[in-house]
PDB file of C-alpha atoms in Angstrom:
ATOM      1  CA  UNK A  23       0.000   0.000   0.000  1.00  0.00           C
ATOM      2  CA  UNK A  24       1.559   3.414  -0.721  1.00  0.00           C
ATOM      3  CA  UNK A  25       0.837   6.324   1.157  1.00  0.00           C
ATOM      4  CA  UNK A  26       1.628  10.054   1.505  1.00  0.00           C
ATOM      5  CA  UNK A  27       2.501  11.605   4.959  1.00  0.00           C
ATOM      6  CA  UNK A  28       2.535  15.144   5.522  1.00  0.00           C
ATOM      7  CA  UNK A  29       4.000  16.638   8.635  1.00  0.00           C
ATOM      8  CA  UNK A  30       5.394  20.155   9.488  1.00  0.00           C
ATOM      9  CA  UNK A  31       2.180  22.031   9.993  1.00  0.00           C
ATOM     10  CA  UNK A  32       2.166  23.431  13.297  1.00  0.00           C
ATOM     11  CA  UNK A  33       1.139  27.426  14.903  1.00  0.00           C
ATOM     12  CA  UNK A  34       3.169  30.169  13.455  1.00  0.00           C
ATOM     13  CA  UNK A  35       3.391  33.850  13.612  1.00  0.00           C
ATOM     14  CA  UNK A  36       2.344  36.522  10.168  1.00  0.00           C
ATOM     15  CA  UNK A  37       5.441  37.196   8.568  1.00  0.00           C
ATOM     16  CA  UNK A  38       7.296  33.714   9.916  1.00  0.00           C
ATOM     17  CA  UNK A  39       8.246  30.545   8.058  1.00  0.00           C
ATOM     18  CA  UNK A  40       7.295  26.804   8.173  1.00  0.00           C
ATOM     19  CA  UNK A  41       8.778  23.757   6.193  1.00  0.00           C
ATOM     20  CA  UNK A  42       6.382  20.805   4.883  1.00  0.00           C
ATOM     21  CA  UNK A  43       6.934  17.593   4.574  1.00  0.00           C
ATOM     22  CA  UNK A  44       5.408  14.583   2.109  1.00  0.00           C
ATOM     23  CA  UNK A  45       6.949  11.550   2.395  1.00  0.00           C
ATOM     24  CA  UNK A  46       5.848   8.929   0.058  1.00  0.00           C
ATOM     25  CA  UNK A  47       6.128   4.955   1.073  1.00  0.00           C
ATOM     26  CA  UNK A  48       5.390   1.789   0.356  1.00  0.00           C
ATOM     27  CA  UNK A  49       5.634  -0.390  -2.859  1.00  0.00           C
ATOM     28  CA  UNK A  50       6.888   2.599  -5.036  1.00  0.00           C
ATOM     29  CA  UNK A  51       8.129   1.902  -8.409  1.00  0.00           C
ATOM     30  CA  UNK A  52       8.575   5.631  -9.917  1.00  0.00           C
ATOM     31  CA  UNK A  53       6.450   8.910  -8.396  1.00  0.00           C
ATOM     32  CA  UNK A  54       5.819  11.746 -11.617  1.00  0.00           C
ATOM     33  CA  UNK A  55       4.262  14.763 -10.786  1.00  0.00           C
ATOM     34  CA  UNK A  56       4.012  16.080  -6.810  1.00  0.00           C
ATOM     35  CA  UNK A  57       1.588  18.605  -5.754  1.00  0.00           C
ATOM     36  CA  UNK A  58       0.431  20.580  -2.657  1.00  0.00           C
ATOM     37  CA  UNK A  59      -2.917  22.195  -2.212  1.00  0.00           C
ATOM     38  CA  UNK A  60      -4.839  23.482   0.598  1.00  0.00           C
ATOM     39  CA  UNK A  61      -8.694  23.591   1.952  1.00  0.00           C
ATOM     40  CA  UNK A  62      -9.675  26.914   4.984  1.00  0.00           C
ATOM     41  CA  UNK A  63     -12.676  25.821   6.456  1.00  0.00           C
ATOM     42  CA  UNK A  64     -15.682  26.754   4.512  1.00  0.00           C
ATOM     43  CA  UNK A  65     -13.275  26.622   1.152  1.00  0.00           C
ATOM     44  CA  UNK A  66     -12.983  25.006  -1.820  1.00  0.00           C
ATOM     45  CA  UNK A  67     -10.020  23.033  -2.180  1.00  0.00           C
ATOM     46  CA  UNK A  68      -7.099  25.006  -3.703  1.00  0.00           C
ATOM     47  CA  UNK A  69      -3.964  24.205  -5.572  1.00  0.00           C
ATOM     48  CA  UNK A  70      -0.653  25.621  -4.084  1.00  0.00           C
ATOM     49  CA  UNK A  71       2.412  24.482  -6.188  1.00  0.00           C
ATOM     50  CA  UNK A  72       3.966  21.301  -8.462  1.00  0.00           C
ATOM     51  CA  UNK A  73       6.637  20.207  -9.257  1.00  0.00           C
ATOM     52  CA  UNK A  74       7.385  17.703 -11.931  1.00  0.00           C
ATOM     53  CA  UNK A  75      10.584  15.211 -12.018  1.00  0.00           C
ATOM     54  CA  UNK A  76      12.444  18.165 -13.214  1.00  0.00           C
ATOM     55  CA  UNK A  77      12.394  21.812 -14.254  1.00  0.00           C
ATOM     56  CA  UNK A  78      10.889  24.929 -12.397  1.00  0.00           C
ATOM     57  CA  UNK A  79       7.970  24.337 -10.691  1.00  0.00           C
ATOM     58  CA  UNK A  80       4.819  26.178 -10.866  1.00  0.00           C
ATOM     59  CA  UNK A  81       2.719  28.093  -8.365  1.00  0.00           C
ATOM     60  CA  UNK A  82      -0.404  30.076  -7.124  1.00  0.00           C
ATOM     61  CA  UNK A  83      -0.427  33.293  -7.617  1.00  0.00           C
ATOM     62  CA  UNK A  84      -1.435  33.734  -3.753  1.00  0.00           C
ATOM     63  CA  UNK A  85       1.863  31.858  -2.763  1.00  0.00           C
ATOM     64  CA  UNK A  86       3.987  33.128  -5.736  1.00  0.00           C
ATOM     65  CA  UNK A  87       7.192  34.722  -4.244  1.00  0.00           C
ATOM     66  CA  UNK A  88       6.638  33.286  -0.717  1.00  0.00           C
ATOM     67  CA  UNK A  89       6.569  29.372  -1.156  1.00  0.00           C
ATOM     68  CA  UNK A  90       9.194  27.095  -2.623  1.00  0.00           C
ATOM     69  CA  UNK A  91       8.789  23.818  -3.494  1.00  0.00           C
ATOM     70  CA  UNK A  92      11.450  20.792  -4.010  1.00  0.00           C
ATOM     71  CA  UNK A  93      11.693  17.404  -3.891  1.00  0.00           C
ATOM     72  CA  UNK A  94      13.950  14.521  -2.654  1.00  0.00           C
ATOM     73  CA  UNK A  95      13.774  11.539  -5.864  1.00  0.00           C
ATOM     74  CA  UNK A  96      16.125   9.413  -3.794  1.00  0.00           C
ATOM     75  CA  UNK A  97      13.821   9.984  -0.849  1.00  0.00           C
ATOM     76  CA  UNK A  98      10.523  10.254  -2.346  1.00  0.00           C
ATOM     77  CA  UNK A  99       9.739  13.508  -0.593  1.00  0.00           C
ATOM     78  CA  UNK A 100       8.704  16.745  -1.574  1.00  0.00           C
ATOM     79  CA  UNK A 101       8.885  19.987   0.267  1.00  0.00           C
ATOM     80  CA  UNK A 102       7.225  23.213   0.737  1.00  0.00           C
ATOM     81  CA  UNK A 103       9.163  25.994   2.267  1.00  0.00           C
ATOM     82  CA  UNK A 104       6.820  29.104   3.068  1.00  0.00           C
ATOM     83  CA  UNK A 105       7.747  32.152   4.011  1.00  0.00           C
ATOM     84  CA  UNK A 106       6.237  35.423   4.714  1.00  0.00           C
ATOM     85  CA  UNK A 107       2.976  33.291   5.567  1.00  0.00           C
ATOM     86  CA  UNK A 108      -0.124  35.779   6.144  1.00  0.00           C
ATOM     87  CA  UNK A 109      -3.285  34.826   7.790  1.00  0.00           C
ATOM     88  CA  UNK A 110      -5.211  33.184   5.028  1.00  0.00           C
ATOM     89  CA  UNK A 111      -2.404  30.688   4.289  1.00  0.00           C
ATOM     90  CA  UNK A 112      -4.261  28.904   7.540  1.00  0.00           C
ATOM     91  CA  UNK A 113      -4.998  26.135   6.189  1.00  0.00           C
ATOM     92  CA  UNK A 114      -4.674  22.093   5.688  1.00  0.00           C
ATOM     93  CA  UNK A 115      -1.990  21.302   3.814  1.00  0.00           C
ATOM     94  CA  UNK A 116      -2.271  18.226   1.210  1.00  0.00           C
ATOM     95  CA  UNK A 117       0.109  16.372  -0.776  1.00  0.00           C
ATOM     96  CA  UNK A 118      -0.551  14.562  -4.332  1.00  0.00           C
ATOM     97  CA  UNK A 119       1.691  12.673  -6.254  1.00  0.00           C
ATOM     98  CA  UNK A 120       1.172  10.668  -9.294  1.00  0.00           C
ATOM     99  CA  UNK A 121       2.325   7.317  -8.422  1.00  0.00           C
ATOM    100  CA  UNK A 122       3.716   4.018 -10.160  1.00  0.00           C
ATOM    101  CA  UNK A 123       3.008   0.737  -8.142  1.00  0.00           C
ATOM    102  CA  UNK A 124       4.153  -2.752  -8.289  1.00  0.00           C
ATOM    103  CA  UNK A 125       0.819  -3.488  -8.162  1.00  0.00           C
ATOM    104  CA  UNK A 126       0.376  -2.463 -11.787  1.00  0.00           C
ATOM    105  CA  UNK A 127       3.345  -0.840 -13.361  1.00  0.00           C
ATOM    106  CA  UNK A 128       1.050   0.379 -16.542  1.00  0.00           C
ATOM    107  CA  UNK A 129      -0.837   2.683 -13.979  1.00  0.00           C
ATOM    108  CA  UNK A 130      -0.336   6.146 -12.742  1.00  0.00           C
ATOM    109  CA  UNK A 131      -2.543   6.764  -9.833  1.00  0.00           C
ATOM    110  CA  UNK A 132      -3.317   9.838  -7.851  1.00  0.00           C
ATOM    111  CA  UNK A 133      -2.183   9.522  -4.368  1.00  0.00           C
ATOM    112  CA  UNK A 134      -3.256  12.095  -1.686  1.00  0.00           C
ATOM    113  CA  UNK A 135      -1.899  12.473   2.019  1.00  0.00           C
ATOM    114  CA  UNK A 136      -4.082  12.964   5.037  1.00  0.00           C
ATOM    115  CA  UNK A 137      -3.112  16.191   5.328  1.00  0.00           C
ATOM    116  CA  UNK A 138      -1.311  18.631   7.648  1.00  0.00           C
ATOM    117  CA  UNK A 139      -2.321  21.615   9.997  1.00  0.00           C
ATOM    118  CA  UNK A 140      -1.148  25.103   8.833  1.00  0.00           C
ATOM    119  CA  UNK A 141      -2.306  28.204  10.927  1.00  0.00           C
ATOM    120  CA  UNK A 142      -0.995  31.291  10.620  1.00  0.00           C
ATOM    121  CA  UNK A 143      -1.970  33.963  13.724  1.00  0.00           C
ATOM    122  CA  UNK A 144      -0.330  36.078  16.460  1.00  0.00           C
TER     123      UNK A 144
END
């Protein structure tokens, strides 16, 4: 069974910083494209940043400037450093990866993680 683990969410300060986690486990053959979005309560789900195997990765135009995400191949982990974080970056915090499996190695599924606490206040 694979799965996706966020952790670094935790109670921070406007204007501070906070590193995310995903780690990604289990019977792994290859992971493509890693994602992080994020759901306020009372919000629609919304998409944050990816980043493919390689290249620049892309963001929201809310995070643009203050997030950074990277990724570990040899690890099968992706990060999200934020910066600068404002009140309405409270949020949870979910990883997605496109995933190969042993279980079928013709198949790309969508993985997502349970998700991980983000709140930004003084």
């Amino acid at each position: 069974q694979v799965q996706l683990v966020e952790s670094g969410g935790g109670l921070v300060q406007p204007g501070g910083s906070l590193r995310l986690s995903c780690a990604a486990s289990g019977n792994i053959v290859s992971i493509n494209t890693m994602g992080w979005y994020r759901q306020a309560p009372g919000k629609q789900r919304e998409w944050v940043a990816v980043t493919g195997t390689s290249g620049s990765p892309n963001y929201a135009d809310a995070v643009k400037g203050r997030f950074t995400v990277s990724r570990d191949n040899a690890k099968n982990t992706m990060y999200l450093q934020m910066s600068s974080l404002k009140p309405e970056d409270t949020a949870v915090y979910y990883c997605n990866a496109d995933i190969v499996t042993t279980d079928d190695t013709e198949y790309e599924y969508d993985y997502w993680g349970q998700g991980t606490q983000v709140t930004v206040s003084s």
